Amino acid sequence: MAIRKIITEPNKLLREISLPVENVGKKEQQLMDDMLDTMYDAPGIGLAAVQIGVPLRVIVMDISWRNEEGIKEPLYFVNPEITVKTKNLSTYEEGCLSVPDQYAEIDRPEECEINFLDYNGKKSTLNAKGLLATCIQHEMDHLEGILFIDHLSNMKRNMIVKKLIKTRKQSKKERIVA
Ligand code: ZN
Protein backbone atom coordinates (compact mmCIF):
# COMPACT_ATOMS: atom_id res chain seq x y z
CA MET A 1 0.00 0.00 0.00
CA ALA A 2 1.27 3.43 -0.83
CA ILE A 3 0.26 7.04 -1.00
CA ARG A 4 0.49 8.32 -4.56
CA LYS A 5 0.74 11.86 -5.87
CA ILE A 6 -2.57 13.48 -6.87
CA ILE A 7 -2.39 15.47 -10.09
CA THR A 8 -4.17 18.81 -10.25
CA GLU A 9 -5.83 21.00 -12.87
CA PRO A 10 -4.58 22.16 -15.31
CA ASN A 11 -3.13 18.81 -16.41
CA LYS A 12 -3.84 17.14 -19.77
CA LEU A 13 -4.14 13.71 -18.15
CA LEU A 14 -7.21 14.84 -16.20
CA ARG A 15 -8.92 15.41 -19.57
CA GLU A 16 -8.30 11.89 -20.87
CA ILE A 17 -11.08 9.35 -21.19
CA SER A 18 -10.18 6.44 -18.90
CA LEU A 19 -10.02 2.92 -20.36
CA PRO A 20 -12.07 -0.07 -19.15
CA VAL A 21 -10.36 -2.59 -16.89
CA GLU A 22 -10.14 -6.01 -18.57
CA ASN A 23 -9.64 -8.11 -15.48
CA VAL A 24 -9.73 -7.43 -11.74
CA GLY A 25 -6.59 -9.16 -10.45
CA LYS A 26 -3.80 -8.54 -7.94
CA LYS A 27 -2.46 -5.53 -9.89
CA GLU A 28 -5.86 -3.85 -10.02
CA GLN A 29 -6.47 -4.55 -6.32
CA GLN A 30 -3.07 -3.04 -5.53
CA LEU A 31 -4.11 0.05 -7.49
CA MET A 32 -7.37 0.26 -5.48
CA ASP A 33 -5.44 -0.13 -2.19
CA ASP A 34 -3.09 2.68 -3.17
CA MET A 35 -6.00 4.86 -4.28
CA LEU A 36 -7.76 4.36 -0.95
CA ASP A 37 -4.60 5.19 1.03
CA THR A 38 -4.12 8.29 -1.09
CA MET A 39 -7.76 9.34 -0.65
CA TYR A 40 -7.71 8.91 3.16
CA ASP A 41 -4.41 10.77 3.37
CA ALA A 42 -5.54 13.71 1.18
CA PRO A 43 -8.17 13.67 2.85
CA GLY A 44 -11.13 13.10 0.55
CA ILE A 45 -14.26 10.98 0.15
CA GLY A 46 -13.70 9.83 -3.43
CA LEU A 47 -10.89 9.31 -5.93
CA ALA A 48 -10.70 8.21 -9.56
CA ALA A 49 -7.58 6.40 -10.81
CA VAL A 50 -6.83 9.12 -13.35
CA GLN A 51 -6.28 11.53 -10.44
CA ILE A 52 -3.13 9.60 -9.57
CA GLY A 53 -2.19 9.48 -13.24
CA VAL A 54 -3.66 6.07 -14.13
CA PRO A 55 -6.38 6.50 -16.79
CA LEU A 56 -8.37 3.35 -15.95
CA ARG A 57 -12.07 3.14 -15.07
CA VAL A 58 -11.55 2.62 -11.35
CA ILE A 59 -13.04 4.63 -8.47
CA VAL A 60 -12.74 4.37 -4.70
CA MET A 61 -15.05 6.14 -2.28
CA ASP A 62 -15.87 6.35 1.40
CA ILE A 63 -18.52 8.86 2.37
CA SER A 64 -18.71 7.62 6.00
CA TRP A 65 -15.23 7.89 7.43
CA ARG A 66 -15.27 11.66 7.99
CA ASN A 67 -18.41 11.43 10.16
CA GLU A 68 -18.15 11.68 13.93
CA GLU A 69 -17.92 7.90 14.30
CA GLY A 70 -15.04 7.80 11.82
CA ILE A 71 -15.80 4.23 10.74
CA LYS A 72 -14.22 3.34 7.41
CA GLU A 73 -16.60 1.89 4.81
CA PRO A 74 -14.65 1.83 1.54
CA LEU A 75 -16.45 1.31 -1.76
CA TYR A 76 -14.74 0.15 -4.94
CA PHE A 77 -16.12 0.62 -8.45
CA VAL A 78 -14.50 -0.92 -11.51
CA ASN A 79 -15.98 -0.11 -14.96
CA PRO A 80 -19.01 1.65 -13.40
CA GLU A 81 -21.99 2.49 -15.60
CA ILE A 82 -25.02 4.58 -14.66
CA THR A 83 -28.14 2.70 -15.75
CA VAL A 84 -30.85 4.91 -14.22
CA LYS A 85 -30.89 8.59 -13.27
CA THR A 86 -33.79 10.52 -11.73
CA LYS A 87 -35.01 13.76 -13.25
CA ASN A 88 -35.04 15.34 -9.79
CA LEU A 89 -31.84 17.18 -9.04
CA SER A 90 -30.07 17.86 -5.78
CA THR A 91 -27.44 20.47 -5.06
CA TYR A 92 -24.23 19.99 -3.11
CA GLU A 93 -21.22 22.18 -2.63
CA GLU A 94 -18.50 20.17 -4.37
CA GLY A 95 -14.75 20.23 -4.19
CA CYS A 96 -12.14 18.01 -5.81
CA LEU A 97 -8.68 16.77 -4.80
CA SER A 98 -7.53 17.73 -8.32
CA VAL A 99 -8.95 21.26 -7.96
CA PRO A 100 -7.48 22.15 -4.55
CA ASP A 101 -9.29 24.57 -2.22
CA GLN A 102 -12.01 25.46 -4.73
CA TYR A 103 -15.70 24.78 -4.09
CA ALA A 104 -18.93 25.37 -5.99
CA GLU A 105 -22.57 24.33 -5.85
CA ILE A 106 -23.38 21.77 -8.53
CA ASP A 107 -26.77 20.27 -9.51
CA ARG A 108 -26.89 16.56 -10.31
CA PRO A 109 -29.59 13.86 -10.47
CA GLU A 110 -30.71 13.11 -6.93
CA GLU A 111 -30.69 9.32 -7.36
CA CYS A 112 -28.99 6.91 -9.70
CA GLU A 113 -28.37 3.22 -10.21
CA ILE A 114 -24.90 1.95 -11.06
CA ASN A 115 -23.65 -1.35 -12.43
CA PHE A 116 -20.00 -2.11 -11.70
CA LEU A 117 -17.45 -4.74 -10.71
CA ASP A 118 -16.42 -4.76 -7.05
CA TYR A 119 -12.98 -5.25 -5.44
CA ASN A 120 -13.11 -8.96 -6.28
CA GLY A 121 -14.36 -8.46 -9.83
CA LYS A 122 -17.91 -9.50 -8.94
CA LYS A 123 -20.77 -7.87 -10.87
CA SER A 124 -22.73 -5.57 -8.56
CA THR A 125 -25.50 -2.99 -8.60
CA LEU A 126 -25.92 -0.01 -6.30
CA ASN A 127 -28.86 2.32 -5.82
CA ALA A 128 -27.45 5.62 -4.69
CA LYS A 129 -29.09 8.76 -3.43
CA GLY A 130 -28.07 11.95 -1.69
CA LEU A 131 -24.35 12.48 -1.09
CA LEU A 132 -23.51 8.97 -2.34
CA ALA A 133 -25.24 9.65 -5.69
CA THR A 134 -23.53 13.03 -6.07
CA CYS A 135 -20.13 11.62 -5.19
CA ILE A 136 -20.35 8.68 -7.60
CA GLN A 137 -21.45 11.01 -10.42
CA HIS A 138 -18.57 13.39 -9.64
CA GLU A 139 -16.11 10.48 -9.78
CA MET A 140 -17.64 9.06 -12.96
CA ASP A 141 -17.18 12.46 -14.61
CA HIS A 142 -13.43 12.00 -14.00
CA LEU A 143 -13.54 8.84 -16.14
CA GLU A 144 -14.76 11.01 -19.03
CA GLY A 145 -12.17 13.71 -18.45
CA ILE A 146 -14.73 16.04 -16.87
CA LEU A 147 -14.16 18.08 -13.70
CA PHE A 148 -16.87 19.61 -11.51
CA ILE A 149 -15.78 23.08 -12.61
CA ASP A 150 -16.88 22.14 -16.16
CA HIS A 151 -20.47 22.32 -14.89
CA LEU A 152 -19.98 26.03 -14.13
CA SER A 153 -20.12 28.99 -16.53
CA ASN A 154 -16.97 29.62 -18.59
CA MET A 155 -16.30 32.75 -16.61
CA LYS A 156 -16.43 31.01 -13.23
CA ARG A 157 -14.36 28.09 -14.48
CA ASN A 158 -11.67 30.33 -15.98
CA MET A 159 -11.47 32.26 -12.73
CA ILE A 160 -10.87 29.05 -10.77
CA VAL A 161 -8.24 27.74 -13.23
CA LYS A 162 -6.41 31.09 -13.08
CA LYS A 163 -6.35 30.86 -9.29
CA LEU A 164 -4.95 27.31 -9.46
CA ILE A 165 -2.17 28.37 -11.85
CA LYS A 166 -1.30 31.32 -9.62
CA THR A 167 -1.17 29.15 -6.49
CA ARG A 168 0.98 26.56 -8.27
CA LYS A 169 3.47 29.24 -9.40
CA GLN A 170 3.67 30.60 -5.87
CA SER A 171 4.31 27.21 -4.31
CA LYS A 172 7.06 26.54 -6.87
CA LYS A 173 8.72 29.84 -6.01
CA GLU A 174 8.70 28.99 -2.32
CA ARG A 175 10.33 25.66 -3.03
CA ILE A 176 13.25 27.38 -4.80
CA VAL A 177 13.74 29.91 -1.96
CA ALA A 178 13.75 27.11 0.62
ZN1 ZN B 1 -12.81 15.10 -8.22
PDB file of C-alpha atoms and ligand atoms in Angstrom:
ATOM      1  CA  MET A   1       0.000   0.000   0.000  1.00  0.00           C
ATOM      2  CA  ALA A   2       1.275   3.429  -0.827  1.00  0.00           C
ATOM      3  CA  ILE A   3       0.260   7.044  -1.000  1.00  0.00           C
ATOM      4  CA  ARG A   4       0.489   8.320  -4.562  1.00  0.00           C
ATOM      5  CA  LYS A   5       0.744  11.861  -5.872  1.00  0.00           C
ATOM      6  CA  ILE A   6      -2.571  13.477  -6.871  1.00  0.00           C
ATOM      7  CA  ILE A   7      -2.387  15.474 -10.095  1.00  0.00           C
ATOM      8  CA  THR A   8      -4.167  18.813 -10.247  1.00  0.00           C
ATOM      9  CA  GLU A   9      -5.831  21.000 -12.868  1.00  0.00           C
ATOM     10  CA  PRO A  10      -4.582  22.159 -15.305  1.00  0.00           C
ATOM     11  CA  ASN A  11      -3.127  18.809 -16.414  1.00  0.00           C
ATOM     12  CA  LYS A  12      -3.842  17.138 -19.770  1.00  0.00           C
ATOM     13  CA  LEU A  13      -4.139  13.712 -18.154  1.00  0.00           C
ATOM     14  CA  LEU A  14      -7.215  14.843 -16.202  1.00  0.00           C
ATOM     15  CA  ARG A  15      -8.919  15.415 -19.565  1.00  0.00           C
ATOM     16  CA  GLU A  16      -8.298  11.894 -20.866  1.00  0.00           C
ATOM     17  CA  ILE A  17     -11.081   9.346 -21.186  1.00  0.00           C
ATOM     18  CA  SER A  18     -10.176   6.437 -18.903  1.00  0.00           C
ATOM     19  CA  LEU A  19     -10.017   2.922 -20.356  1.00  0.00           C
ATOM     20  CA  PRO A  20     -12.067  -0.069 -19.145  1.00  0.00           C
ATOM     21  CA  VAL A  21     -10.358  -2.593 -16.891  1.00  0.00           C
ATOM     22  CA  GLU A  22     -10.143  -6.013 -18.570  1.00  0.00           C
ATOM     23  CA  ASN A  23      -9.641  -8.110 -15.485  1.00  0.00           C
ATOM     24  CA  VAL A  24      -9.725  -7.433 -11.735  1.00  0.00           C
ATOM     25  CA  GLY A  25      -6.592  -9.156 -10.447  1.00  0.00           C
ATOM     26  CA  LYS A  26      -3.802  -8.535  -7.940  1.00  0.00           C
ATOM     27  CA  LYS A  27      -2.459  -5.533  -9.886  1.00  0.00           C
ATOM     28  CA  GLU A  28      -5.859  -3.854 -10.025  1.00  0.00           C
ATOM     29  CA  GLN A  29      -6.473  -4.552  -6.320  1.00  0.00           C
ATOM     30  CA  GLN A  30      -3.069  -3.042  -5.529  1.00  0.00           C
ATOM     31  CA  LEU A  31      -4.113   0.047  -7.488  1.00  0.00           C
ATOM     32  CA  MET A  32      -7.369   0.262  -5.480  1.00  0.00           C
ATOM     33  CA  ASP A  33      -5.438  -0.131  -2.189  1.00  0.00           C
ATOM     34  CA  ASP A  34      -3.089   2.678  -3.174  1.00  0.00           C
ATOM     35  CA  MET A  35      -5.998   4.861  -4.275  1.00  0.00           C
ATOM     36  CA  LEU A  36      -7.762   4.356  -0.949  1.00  0.00           C
ATOM     37  CA  ASP A  37      -4.598   5.186   1.035  1.00  0.00           C
ATOM     38  CA  THR A  38      -4.121   8.288  -1.090  1.00  0.00           C
ATOM     39  CA  MET A  39      -7.763   9.336  -0.645  1.00  0.00           C
ATOM     40  CA  TYR A  40      -7.713   8.915   3.164  1.00  0.00           C
ATOM     41  CA  ASP A  41      -4.413  10.775   3.370  1.00  0.00           C
ATOM     42  CA  ALA A  42      -5.543  13.706   1.182  1.00  0.00           C
ATOM     43  CA  PRO A  43      -8.168  13.668   2.847  1.00  0.00           C
ATOM     44  CA  GLY A  44     -11.130  13.102   0.547  1.00  0.00           C
ATOM     45  CA  ILE A  45     -14.265  10.983   0.147  1.00  0.00           C
ATOM     46  CA  GLY A  46     -13.696   9.833  -3.428  1.00  0.00           C
ATOM     47  CA  LEU A  47     -10.894   9.315  -5.932  1.00  0.00           C
ATOM     48  CA  ALA A  48     -10.697   8.212  -9.562  1.00  0.00           C
ATOM     49  CA  ALA A  49      -7.579   6.398 -10.807  1.00  0.00           C
ATOM     50  CA  VAL A  50      -6.834   9.124 -13.349  1.00  0.00           C
ATOM     51  CA  GLN A  51      -6.281  11.526 -10.436  1.00  0.00           C
ATOM     52  CA  ILE A  52      -3.131   9.596  -9.572  1.00  0.00           C
ATOM     53  CA  GLY A  53      -2.188   9.485 -13.241  1.00  0.00           C
ATOM     54  CA  VAL A  54      -3.655   6.065 -14.134  1.00  0.00           C
ATOM     55  CA  PRO A  55      -6.375   6.496 -16.791  1.00  0.00           C
ATOM     56  CA  LEU A  56      -8.368   3.347 -15.950  1.00  0.00           C
ATOM     57  CA  ARG A  57     -12.068   3.141 -15.074  1.00  0.00           C
ATOM     58  CA  VAL A  58     -11.554   2.620 -11.346  1.00  0.00           C
ATOM     59  CA  ILE A  59     -13.040   4.631  -8.474  1.00  0.00           C
ATOM     60  CA  VAL A  60     -12.740   4.372  -4.701  1.00  0.00           C
ATOM     61  CA  MET A  61     -15.048   6.143  -2.283  1.00  0.00           C
ATOM     62  CA  ASP A  62     -15.874   6.354   1.395  1.00  0.00           C
ATOM     63  CA  ILE A  63     -18.521   8.860   2.365  1.00  0.00           C
ATOM     64  CA  SER A  64     -18.708   7.621   5.999  1.00  0.00           C
ATOM     65  CA  TRP A  65     -15.231   7.891   7.425  1.00  0.00           C
ATOM     66  CA  ARG A  66     -15.265  11.661   7.992  1.00  0.00           C
ATOM     67  CA  ASN A  67     -18.415  11.426  10.157  1.00  0.00           C
ATOM     68  CA  GLU A  68     -18.153  11.680  13.925  1.00  0.00           C
ATOM     69  CA  GLU A  69     -17.924   7.896  14.298  1.00  0.00           C
ATOM     70  CA  GLY A  70     -15.037   7.795  11.823  1.00  0.00           C
ATOM     71  CA  ILE A  71     -15.798   4.233  10.744  1.00  0.00           C
ATOM     72  CA  LYS A  72     -14.223   3.343   7.408  1.00  0.00           C
ATOM     73  CA  GLU A  73     -16.596   1.895   4.811  1.00  0.00           C
ATOM     74  CA  PRO A  74     -14.646   1.827   1.545  1.00  0.00           C
ATOM     75  CA  LEU A  75     -16.446   1.305  -1.755  1.00  0.00           C
ATOM     76  CA  TYR A  76     -14.737   0.154  -4.945  1.00  0.00           C
ATOM     77  CA  PHE A  77     -16.122   0.618  -8.446  1.00  0.00           C
ATOM     78  CA  VAL A  78     -14.505  -0.923 -11.515  1.00  0.00           C
ATOM     79  CA  ASN A  79     -15.979  -0.112 -14.956  1.00  0.00           C
ATOM     80  CA  PRO A  80     -19.012   1.650 -13.398  1.00  0.00           C
ATOM     81  CA  GLU A  81     -21.993   2.493 -15.595  1.00  0.00           C
ATOM     82  CA  ILE A  82     -25.020   4.576 -14.662  1.00  0.00           C
ATOM     83  CA  THR A  83     -28.144   2.696 -15.752  1.00  0.00           C
ATOM     84  CA  VAL A  84     -30.851   4.911 -14.220  1.00  0.00           C
ATOM     85  CA  LYS A  85     -30.890   8.588 -13.268  1.00  0.00           C
ATOM     86  CA  THR A  86     -33.790  10.515 -11.729  1.00  0.00           C
ATOM     87  CA  LYS A  87     -35.005  13.764 -13.246  1.00  0.00           C
ATOM     88  CA  ASN A  88     -35.037  15.337  -9.789  1.00  0.00           C
ATOM     89  CA  LEU A  89     -31.836  17.183  -9.044  1.00  0.00           C
ATOM     90  CA  SER A  90     -30.074  17.856  -5.781  1.00  0.00           C
ATOM     91  CA  THR A  91     -27.442  20.469  -5.065  1.00  0.00           C
ATOM     92  CA  TYR A  92     -24.233  19.992  -3.108  1.00  0.00           C
ATOM     93  CA  GLU A  93     -21.218  22.178  -2.631  1.00  0.00           C
ATOM     94  CA  GLU A  94     -18.498  20.167  -4.366  1.00  0.00           C
ATOM     95  CA  GLY A  95     -14.753  20.229  -4.192  1.00  0.00           C
ATOM     96  CA  CYS A  96     -12.141  18.007  -5.806  1.00  0.00           C
ATOM     97  CA  LEU A  97      -8.685  16.772  -4.800  1.00  0.00           C
ATOM     98  CA  SER A  98      -7.530  17.730  -8.315  1.00  0.00           C
ATOM     99  CA  VAL A  99      -8.951  21.255  -7.959  1.00  0.00           C
ATOM    100  CA  PRO A 100      -7.485  22.150  -4.547  1.00  0.00           C
ATOM    101  CA  ASP A 101      -9.292  24.566  -2.223  1.00  0.00           C
ATOM    102  CA  GLN A 102     -12.014  25.460  -4.728  1.00  0.00           C
ATOM    103  CA  TYR A 103     -15.698  24.782  -4.093  1.00  0.00           C
ATOM    104  CA  ALA A 104     -18.933  25.374  -5.991  1.00  0.00           C
ATOM    105  CA  GLU A 105     -22.568  24.334  -5.850  1.00  0.00           C
ATOM    106  CA  ILE A 106     -23.385  21.767  -8.531  1.00  0.00           C
ATOM    107  CA  ASP A 107     -26.772  20.269  -9.513  1.00  0.00           C
ATOM    108  CA  ARG A 108     -26.887  16.562 -10.311  1.00  0.00           C
ATOM    109  CA  PRO A 109     -29.594  13.862 -10.470  1.00  0.00           C
ATOM    110  CA  GLU A 110     -30.707  13.106  -6.926  1.00  0.00           C
ATOM    111  CA  GLU A 111     -30.694   9.321  -7.360  1.00  0.00           C
ATOM    112  CA  CYS A 112     -28.994   6.906  -9.700  1.00  0.00           C
ATOM    113  CA  GLU A 113     -28.374   3.215 -10.214  1.00  0.00           C
ATOM    114  CA  ILE A 114     -24.899   1.951 -11.064  1.00  0.00           C
ATOM    115  CA  ASN A 115     -23.648  -1.351 -12.430  1.00  0.00           C
ATOM    116  CA  PHE A 116     -19.998  -2.106 -11.696  1.00  0.00           C
ATOM    117  CA  LEU A 117     -17.453  -4.737 -10.705  1.00  0.00           C
ATOM    118  CA  ASP A 118     -16.425  -4.756  -7.054  1.00  0.00           C
ATOM    119  CA  TYR A 119     -12.978  -5.247  -5.443  1.00  0.00           C
ATOM    120  CA  ASN A 120     -13.113  -8.959  -6.282  1.00  0.00           C
ATOM    121  CA  GLY A 121     -14.358  -8.458  -9.828  1.00  0.00           C
ATOM    122  CA  LYS A 122     -17.907  -9.497  -8.935  1.00  0.00           C
ATOM    123  CA  LYS A 123     -20.771  -7.869 -10.872  1.00  0.00           C
ATOM    124  CA  SER A 124     -22.731  -5.568  -8.562  1.00  0.00           C
ATOM    125  CA  THR A 125     -25.504  -2.990  -8.601  1.00  0.00           C
ATOM    126  CA  LEU A 126     -25.922  -0.009  -6.304  1.00  0.00           C
ATOM    127  CA  ASN A 127     -28.865   2.318  -5.825  1.00  0.00           C
ATOM    128  CA  ALA A 128     -27.454   5.621  -4.687  1.00  0.00           C
ATOM    129  CA  LYS A 129     -29.092   8.757  -3.428  1.00  0.00           C
ATOM    130  CA  GLY A 130     -28.072  11.951  -1.687  1.00  0.00           C
ATOM    131  CA  LEU A 131     -24.351  12.476  -1.088  1.00  0.00           C
ATOM    132  CA  LEU A 132     -23.511   8.973  -2.344  1.00  0.00           C
ATOM    133  CA  ALA A 133     -25.243   9.654  -5.692  1.00  0.00           C
ATOM    134  CA  THR A 134     -23.531  13.025  -6.073  1.00  0.00           C
ATOM    135  CA  CYS A 135     -20.125  11.621  -5.186  1.00  0.00           C
ATOM    136  CA  ILE A 136     -20.352   8.684  -7.605  1.00  0.00           C
ATOM    137  CA  GLN A 137     -21.446  11.011 -10.417  1.00  0.00           C
ATOM    138  CA  HIS A 138     -18.570  13.390  -9.640  1.00  0.00           C
ATOM    139  CA  GLU A 139     -16.109  10.476  -9.778  1.00  0.00           C
ATOM    140  CA  MET A 140     -17.641   9.065 -12.955  1.00  0.00           C
ATOM    141  CA  ASP A 141     -17.182  12.457 -14.613  1.00  0.00           C
ATOM    142  CA  HIS A 142     -13.435  12.005 -13.996  1.00  0.00           C
ATOM    143  CA  LEU A 143     -13.535   8.838 -16.139  1.00  0.00           C
ATOM    144  CA  GLU A 144     -14.764  11.005 -19.031  1.00  0.00           C
ATOM    145  CA  GLY A 145     -12.167  13.711 -18.454  1.00  0.00           C
ATOM    146  CA  ILE A 146     -14.726  16.037 -16.868  1.00  0.00           C
ATOM    147  CA  LEU A 147     -14.159  18.076 -13.696  1.00  0.00           C
ATOM    148  CA  PHE A 148     -16.865  19.612 -11.505  1.00  0.00           C
ATOM    149  CA  ILE A 149     -15.781  23.081 -12.615  1.00  0.00           C
ATOM    150  CA  ASP A 150     -16.882  22.141 -16.160  1.00  0.00           C
ATOM    151  CA  HIS A 151     -20.473  22.317 -14.894  1.00  0.00           C
ATOM    152  CA  LEU A 152     -19.977  26.028 -14.134  1.00  0.00           C
ATOM    153  CA  SER A 153     -20.122  28.986 -16.526  1.00  0.00           C
ATOM    154  CA  ASN A 154     -16.968  29.619 -18.593  1.00  0.00           C
ATOM    155  CA  MET A 155     -16.300  32.752 -16.607  1.00  0.00           C
ATOM    156  CA  LYS A 156     -16.429  31.014 -13.234  1.00  0.00           C
ATOM    157  CA  ARG A 157     -14.362  28.085 -14.482  1.00  0.00           C
ATOM    158  CA  ASN A 158     -11.672  30.329 -15.976  1.00  0.00           C
ATOM    159  CA  MET A 159     -11.474  32.258 -12.730  1.00  0.00           C
ATOM    160  CA  ILE A 160     -10.869  29.052 -10.768  1.00  0.00           C
ATOM    161  CA  VAL A 161      -8.242  27.743 -13.234  1.00  0.00           C
ATOM    162  CA  LYS A 162      -6.406  31.088 -13.075  1.00  0.00           C
ATOM    163  CA  LYS A 163      -6.351  30.862  -9.286  1.00  0.00           C
ATOM    164  CA  LEU A 164      -4.951  27.309  -9.461  1.00  0.00           C
ATOM    165  CA  ILE A 165      -2.169  28.371 -11.847  1.00  0.00           C
ATOM    166  CA  LYS A 166      -1.297  31.315  -9.625  1.00  0.00           C
ATOM    167  CA  THR A 167      -1.168  29.148  -6.492  1.00  0.00           C
ATOM    168  CA  ARG A 168       0.979  26.563  -8.274  1.00  0.00           C
ATOM    169  CA  LYS A 169       3.473  29.239  -9.395  1.00  0.00           C
ATOM    170  CA  GLN A 170       3.671  30.604  -5.867  1.00  0.00           C
ATOM    171  CA  SER A 171       4.307  27.211  -4.315  1.00  0.00           C
ATOM    172  CA  LYS A 172       7.057  26.539  -6.874  1.00  0.00           C
ATOM    173  CA  LYS A 173       8.716  29.839  -6.015  1.00  0.00           C
ATOM    174  CA  GLU A 174       8.698  28.994  -2.317  1.00  0.00           C
ATOM    175  CA  ARG A 175      10.329  25.658  -3.030  1.00  0.00           C
ATOM    176  CA  ILE A 176      13.253  27.384  -4.799  1.00  0.00           C
ATOM    177  CA  VAL A 177      13.741  29.906  -1.960  1.00  0.00           C
ATOM    178  CA  ALA A 178      13.747  27.105   0.620  1.00  0.00           C
TER     179      ALA A 178
HETATM  180 ZN    ZN B   1     -12.813  15.098  -8.217  1.00  0.00          ZN
END
